[in-house]
Amino acid sequence: PLPPPPSPPPPSPPPTPPPPSFPPSRPPRSPPLKPPASPPAAPPPPPPVRPPVSPGAVAAWVVRMHALVPTDIGSFQPDEYKASLSKATHVPVERIKIGARAASVLVDISLTVPSRDDAASAAALLKAACEVGDDDATAPLGNCLLETLTSTAVSLYPPPSAPPSAPPSAPPSPPSA
């Protein structure tokens, strides 16, 4: 006869949880990042708000852009075009200068306004007016070359005043007796 099989070992007791730690432990911190090899370049300084104004001058901003108008130079109506620009940008006609060259008609636009805010507004309105219409024939300002749209601070000099007129000459004296 064979001896009886050995009895299984007694079960092991359940593991005991570790005692709580006070304060609770934090996850390990990652190592600090290495600083860059060289410090980052400082951003460029902002452009000046406006150039210094010389005595007797007035500061202003000029918004410039080119537009191709689908007409020939002989049919181009500069006064009507300036009126359209004035309506679109809210800049008075007397502050608008244009030059026209043959190429269809290449129009050089220059709007003079008194402040940076007015320049930004005129530029935005000009851009919006250029985006109206499905093609060059229906766009009121023609095919605007928006990549040429700029705004620049300038100094304007008033026209020289006329020299003072000579005082009136004294009336002739009556003959003496």
PDB file of C-alpha atoms in Angstrom:
ATOM      1  CA  PRO A   1       0.000   0.000   0.000  1.00  0.00           C
ATOM      2  CA  LEU A   2       0.977   3.442  -0.768  1.00  0.00           C
ATOM      3  CA  PRO A   3       1.294   6.122   1.825  1.00  0.00           C
ATOM      4  CA  PRO A   4      -1.405   8.794   1.786  1.00  0.00           C
ATOM      5  CA  PRO A   5      -0.677  11.938  -0.308  1.00  0.00           C
ATOM      6  CA  PRO A   6       0.733  14.818   1.629  1.00  0.00           C
ATOM      7  CA  SER A   7      -1.758  17.451   2.665  1.00  0.00           C
ATOM      8  CA  PRO A   8      -1.638  20.800   0.840  1.00  0.00           C
ATOM      9  CA  PRO A   9       0.232  23.574   2.588  1.00  0.00           C
ATOM     10  CA  PRO A  10      -1.893  26.004   4.580  1.00  0.00           C
ATOM     11  CA  PRO A  11      -2.940  29.110   2.638  1.00  0.00           C
ATOM     12  CA  SER A  12      -0.701  32.126   3.086  1.00  0.00           C
ATOM     13  CA  PRO A  13      -2.208  35.092   4.904  1.00  0.00           C
ATOM     14  CA  PRO A  14      -3.316  38.026   2.714  1.00  0.00           C
ATOM     15  CA  PRO A  15      -0.691  40.745   2.223  1.00  0.00           C
ATOM     16  CA  THR A  16      -0.931  43.570   4.696  1.00  0.00           C
ATOM     17  CA  PRO A  17      -1.319  47.023   3.144  1.00  0.00           C
ATOM     18  CA  PRO A  18       1.466  49.442   3.933  1.00  0.00           C
ATOM     19  CA  PRO A  19       0.682  51.929   6.665  1.00  0.00           C
ATOM     20  CA  PRO A  20      -0.527  55.318   5.326  1.00  0.00           C
ATOM     21  CA  SER A  21       2.116  57.945   4.973  1.00  0.00           C
ATOM     22  CA  PHE A  22       1.627  61.438   6.264  1.00  0.00           C
ATOM     23  CA  PRO A  23       1.607  63.666   4.282  1.00  0.00           C
ATOM     24  CA  PRO A  24       0.474  61.561   1.326  1.00  0.00           C
ATOM     25  CA  SER A  25       3.315  60.813  -0.986  1.00  0.00           C
ATOM     26  CA  ARG A  26       3.459  62.708  -4.295  1.00  0.00           C
ATOM     27  CA  PRO A  27       4.351  61.184  -7.619  1.00  0.00           C
ATOM     28  CA  PRO A  28       8.005  61.626  -8.426  1.00  0.00           C
ATOM     29  CA  ARG A  29       8.812  64.888 -10.179  1.00  0.00           C
ATOM     30  CA  SER A  30      10.184  64.795 -13.667  1.00  0.00           C
ATOM     31  CA  PRO A  31      13.675  66.163 -13.987  1.00  0.00           C
ATOM     32  CA  PRO A  32      13.813  69.891 -14.771  1.00  0.00           C
ATOM     33  CA  LEU A  33      14.043  70.846 -18.417  1.00  0.00           C
ATOM     34  CA  LYS A  34      17.429  71.928 -19.580  1.00  0.00           C
ATOM     35  CA  PRO A  35      17.624  75.613 -20.453  1.00  0.00           C
ATOM     36  CA  PRO A  36      18.109  76.356 -24.163  1.00  0.00           C
ATOM     37  CA  ALA A  37      21.690  76.579 -25.342  1.00  0.00           C
ATOM     38  CA  SER A  38      21.285  80.318 -25.952  1.00  0.00           C
ATOM     39  CA  PRO A  39      18.624  82.702 -24.677  1.00  0.00           C
ATOM     40  CA  PRO A  40      15.719  83.273 -27.077  1.00  0.00           C
ATOM     41  CA  ALA A  41      16.018  86.345 -29.260  1.00  0.00           C
ATOM     42  CA  ALA A  42      14.078  89.328 -28.010  1.00  0.00           C
ATOM     43  CA  PRO A  43      11.135  90.294 -30.212  1.00  0.00           C
ATOM     44  CA  PRO A  44      11.793  93.290 -32.466  1.00  0.00           C
ATOM     45  CA  PRO A  45      10.694  96.609 -31.008  1.00  0.00           C
ATOM     46  CA  PRO A  46       7.308  97.856 -32.197  1.00  0.00           C
ATOM     47  CA  PRO A  47       7.364 100.445 -34.980  1.00  0.00           C
ATOM     48  CA  PRO A  48       7.146 104.034 -33.827  1.00  0.00           C
ATOM     49  CA  VAL A  49       3.635 105.386 -33.510  1.00  0.00           C
ATOM     50  CA  ARG A  50       4.521 108.225 -35.866  1.00  0.00           C
ATOM     51  CA  PRO A  51       7.661 110.029 -36.875  1.00  0.00           C
ATOM     52  CA  PRO A  52       8.523 113.257 -35.107  1.00  0.00           C
ATOM     53  CA  VAL A  53       6.742 116.204 -36.638  1.00  0.00           C
ATOM     54  CA  SER A  54       8.813 119.202 -37.664  1.00  0.00           C
ATOM     55  CA  PRO A  55       7.720 122.665 -36.582  1.00  0.00           C
ATOM     56  CA  GLY A  56       4.991 123.962 -38.867  1.00  0.00           C
ATOM     57  CA  ALA A  57       4.029 120.482 -40.073  1.00  0.00           C
ATOM     58  CA  VAL A  58       0.939 118.430 -39.343  1.00  0.00           C
ATOM     59  CA  ALA A  59       1.121 114.665 -38.742  1.00  0.00           C
ATOM     60  CA  ALA A  60      -1.062 112.464 -40.940  1.00  0.00           C
ATOM     61  CA  TRP A  61      -1.245 108.945 -42.377  1.00  0.00           C
ATOM     62  CA  VAL A  62      -1.396 107.972 -46.038  1.00  0.00           C
ATOM     63  CA  VAL A  63      -3.150 104.786 -47.177  1.00  0.00           C
ATOM     64  CA  ARG A  64      -1.904 103.660 -50.603  1.00  0.00           C
ATOM     65  CA  MET A  65      -3.049 100.967 -52.996  1.00  0.00           C
ATOM     66  CA  HIS A  66      -3.139 100.141 -56.720  1.00  0.00           C
ATOM     67  CA  ALA A  67      -6.210  98.960 -58.614  1.00  0.00           C
ATOM     68  CA  LEU A  68      -6.719  97.770 -62.189  1.00  0.00           C
ATOM     69  CA  VAL A  69      -9.896  99.245 -63.684  1.00  0.00           C
ATOM     70  CA  PRO A  70     -11.261  97.423 -66.749  1.00  0.00           C
ATOM     71  CA  THR A  71     -11.485 100.375 -69.111  1.00  0.00           C
ATOM     72  CA  ASP A  72      -9.178 102.265 -71.402  1.00  0.00           C
ATOM     73  CA  ILE A  73      -7.358 105.369 -70.264  1.00  0.00           C
ATOM     74  CA  GLY A  74      -9.468 107.636 -72.525  1.00  0.00           C
ATOM     75  CA  SER A  75     -12.728 106.441 -70.925  1.00  0.00           C
ATOM     76  CA  PHE A  76     -11.524 106.534 -67.317  1.00  0.00           C
ATOM     77  CA  GLN A  77     -13.373 109.146 -65.219  1.00  0.00           C
ATOM     78  CA  PRO A  78     -11.046 110.208 -62.381  1.00  0.00           C
ATOM     79  CA  ASP A  79     -13.600 112.407 -60.584  1.00  0.00           C
ATOM     80  CA  GLU A  80     -16.197 109.619 -60.562  1.00  0.00           C
ATOM     81  CA  TYR A  81     -13.564 107.158 -59.356  1.00  0.00           C
ATOM     82  CA  LYS A  82     -12.546 109.520 -56.529  1.00  0.00           C
ATOM     83  CA  ALA A  83     -16.225 109.889 -55.573  1.00  0.00           C
ATOM     84  CA  SER A  84     -16.502 106.071 -55.409  1.00  0.00           C
ATOM     85  CA  LEU A  85     -13.379 105.933 -53.216  1.00  0.00           C
ATOM     86  CA  SER A  86     -14.766 108.641 -50.950  1.00  0.00           C
ATOM     87  CA  LYS A  87     -18.080 106.822 -50.593  1.00  0.00           C
ATOM     88  CA  ALA A  88     -16.348 103.501 -49.883  1.00  0.00           C
ATOM     89  CA  THR A  89     -13.780 104.811 -47.385  1.00  0.00           C
ATOM     90  CA  HIS A  90     -15.523 107.834 -45.819  1.00  0.00           C
ATOM     91  CA  VAL A  91     -12.451 109.931 -46.703  1.00  0.00           C
ATOM     92  CA  PRO A  92     -13.347 113.350 -48.160  1.00  0.00           C
ATOM     93  CA  VAL A  93     -12.668 113.696 -51.910  1.00  0.00           C
ATOM     94  CA  GLU A  94     -10.239 116.564 -51.292  1.00  0.00           C
ATOM     95  CA  ARG A  95      -8.019 114.153 -49.314  1.00  0.00           C
ATOM     96  CA  ILE A  96      -7.901 111.598 -52.142  1.00  0.00           C
ATOM     97  CA  LYS A  97      -5.249 111.642 -54.839  1.00  0.00           C
ATOM     98  CA  ILE A  98      -5.170 109.244 -57.731  1.00  0.00           C
ATOM     99  CA  GLY A  99      -2.940 108.795 -60.742  1.00  0.00           C
ATOM    100  CA  ALA A 100      -3.917 106.696 -63.745  1.00  0.00           C
ATOM    101  CA  ARG A 101      -1.754 104.831 -66.260  1.00  0.00           C
ATOM    102  CA  ALA A 102      -2.690 102.664 -69.196  1.00  0.00           C
ATOM    103  CA  ALA A 103      -2.748  98.912 -68.342  1.00  0.00           C
ATOM    104  CA  SER A 104      -6.484  98.554 -68.587  1.00  0.00           C
ATOM    105  CA  VAL A 105      -6.162 101.550 -66.261  1.00  0.00           C
ATOM    106  CA  LEU A 106      -3.735 101.211 -63.367  1.00  0.00           C
ATOM    107  CA  VAL A 107      -4.901 103.595 -60.650  1.00  0.00           C
ATOM    108  CA  ASP A 108      -2.525 104.733 -57.903  1.00  0.00           C
ATOM    109  CA  ILE A 109      -4.679 105.564 -54.870  1.00  0.00           C
ATOM    110  CA  SER A 110      -3.562 107.782 -51.997  1.00  0.00           C
ATOM    111  CA  LEU A 111      -5.881 108.689 -49.101  1.00  0.00           C
ATOM    112  CA  THR A 112      -4.627 111.178 -46.517  1.00  0.00           C
ATOM    113  CA  VAL A 113      -6.221 110.980 -43.063  1.00  0.00           C
ATOM    114  CA  PRO A 114      -5.364 112.615 -39.735  1.00  0.00           C
ATOM    115  CA  SER A 115      -4.719 109.607 -37.487  1.00  0.00           C
ATOM    116  CA  ARG A 116      -3.547 105.997 -37.275  1.00  0.00           C
ATOM    117  CA  ASP A 117      -7.087 104.905 -36.349  1.00  0.00           C
ATOM    118  CA  ASP A 118      -8.511 106.731 -39.370  1.00  0.00           C
ATOM    119  CA  ALA A 119      -5.869 105.054 -41.559  1.00  0.00           C
ATOM    120  CA  ALA A 120      -6.800 101.606 -40.227  1.00  0.00           C
ATOM    121  CA  SER A 121     -10.481 102.336 -40.790  1.00  0.00           C
ATOM    122  CA  ALA A 122      -9.912 103.689 -44.321  1.00  0.00           C
ATOM    123  CA  ALA A 123      -7.738 100.675 -45.204  1.00  0.00           C
ATOM    124  CA  ALA A 124     -10.376  98.232 -43.903  1.00  0.00           C
ATOM    125  CA  LEU A 125     -13.163 100.027 -45.761  1.00  0.00           C
ATOM    126  CA  LEU A 126     -11.057 100.157 -48.934  1.00  0.00           C
ATOM    127  CA  LYS A 127     -10.364  96.425 -48.675  1.00  0.00           C
ATOM    128  CA  ALA A 128     -14.074  95.702 -48.112  1.00  0.00           C
ATOM    129  CA  ALA A 129     -15.049  97.857 -51.105  1.00  0.00           C
ATOM    130  CA  CYS A 130     -12.527  95.966 -53.223  1.00  0.00           C
ATOM    131  CA  GLU A 131     -14.092  92.637 -52.296  1.00  0.00           C
ATOM    132  CA  VAL A 132     -17.548  93.683 -53.573  1.00  0.00           C
ATOM    133  CA  GLY A 133     -18.559  92.358 -56.988  1.00  0.00           C
ATOM    134  CA  ASP A 134     -18.008  89.059 -58.711  1.00  0.00           C
ATOM    135  CA  ASP A 135     -15.460  90.239 -61.252  1.00  0.00           C
ATOM    136  CA  ASP A 136     -13.530  93.283 -62.428  1.00  0.00           C
ATOM    137  CA  ALA A 137     -16.493  94.541 -64.425  1.00  0.00           C
ATOM    138  CA  THR A 138     -18.847  94.712 -61.408  1.00  0.00           C
ATOM    139  CA  ALA A 139     -16.386  95.682 -58.667  1.00  0.00           C
ATOM    140  CA  PRO A 140     -16.851  99.425 -58.109  1.00  0.00           C
ATOM    141  CA  LEU A 141     -13.131 100.060 -57.662  1.00  0.00           C
ATOM    142  CA  GLY A 142     -11.896  97.546 -60.242  1.00  0.00           C
ATOM    143  CA  ASN A 143      -9.465  94.727 -59.564  1.00  0.00           C
ATOM    144  CA  CYS A 144      -7.778  95.958 -56.402  1.00  0.00           C
ATOM    145  CA  LEU A 145      -4.214  94.827 -55.905  1.00  0.00           C
ATOM    146  CA  LEU A 146      -4.587  94.303 -52.165  1.00  0.00           C
ATOM    147  CA  GLU A 147      -0.960  93.231 -51.806  1.00  0.00           C
ATOM    148  CA  THR A 148      -0.070  96.881 -52.492  1.00  0.00           C
ATOM    149  CA  LEU A 149      -2.260  98.226 -49.642  1.00  0.00           C
ATOM    150  CA  THR A 150      -0.089 100.146 -47.168  1.00  0.00           C
ATOM    151  CA  SER A 151      -0.491 102.740 -44.443  1.00  0.00           C
ATOM    152  CA  THR A 152       2.345 105.143 -43.672  1.00  0.00           C
ATOM    153  CA  ALA A 153       2.856 107.970 -41.184  1.00  0.00           C
ATOM    154  CA  VAL A 154       3.831 111.239 -42.858  1.00  0.00           C
ATOM    155  CA  SER A 155       4.337 114.898 -42.050  1.00  0.00           C
ATOM    156  CA  LEU A 156       2.403 117.424 -44.092  1.00  0.00           C
ATOM    157  CA  TYR A 157       3.438 121.016 -44.523  1.00  0.00           C
ATOM    158  CA  PRO A 158       0.778 123.644 -45.081  1.00  0.00           C
ATOM    159  CA  PRO A 159       1.203 125.711 -48.233  1.00  0.00           C
ATOM    160  CA  PRO A 160       3.187 128.867 -47.653  1.00  0.00           C
ATOM    161  CA  SER A 161       1.019 131.807 -46.784  1.00  0.00           C
ATOM    162  CA  ALA A 162       0.928 134.791 -49.135  1.00  0.00           C
ATOM    163  CA  PRO A 163       3.232 137.620 -48.123  1.00  0.00           C
ATOM    164  CA  PRO A 164       1.430 140.397 -46.292  1.00  0.00           C
ATOM    165  CA  SER A 165       0.149 143.068 -48.615  1.00  0.00           C
ATOM    166  CA  ALA A 166       1.628 146.529 -48.389  1.00  0.00           C
ATOM    167  CA  PRO A 167      -0.430 148.983 -46.352  1.00  0.00           C
ATOM    168  CA  PRO A 168      -2.491 151.364 -48.467  1.00  0.00           C
ATOM    169  CA  SER A 169      -0.670 154.534 -49.328  1.00  0.00           C
ATOM    170  CA  ALA A 170      -1.770 157.694 -47.559  1.00  0.00           C
ATOM    171  CA  PRO A 171      -4.215 159.843 -49.533  1.00  0.00           C
ATOM    172  CA  PRO A 172      -2.573 162.807 -51.192  1.00  0.00           C
ATOM    173  CA  SER A 173      -2.498 165.945 -49.046  1.00  0.00           C
ATOM    174  CA  PRO A 174      -4.553 168.865 -50.209  1.00  0.00           C
ATOM    175  CA  PRO A 175      -2.544 171.667 -51.807  1.00  0.00           C
ATOM    176  CA  SER A 176      -1.526 174.329 -49.350  1.00  0.00           C
ATOM    177  CA  ALA A 177      -2.599 177.894 -49.908  1.00  0.00           C
TER     178      ALA A 177
END
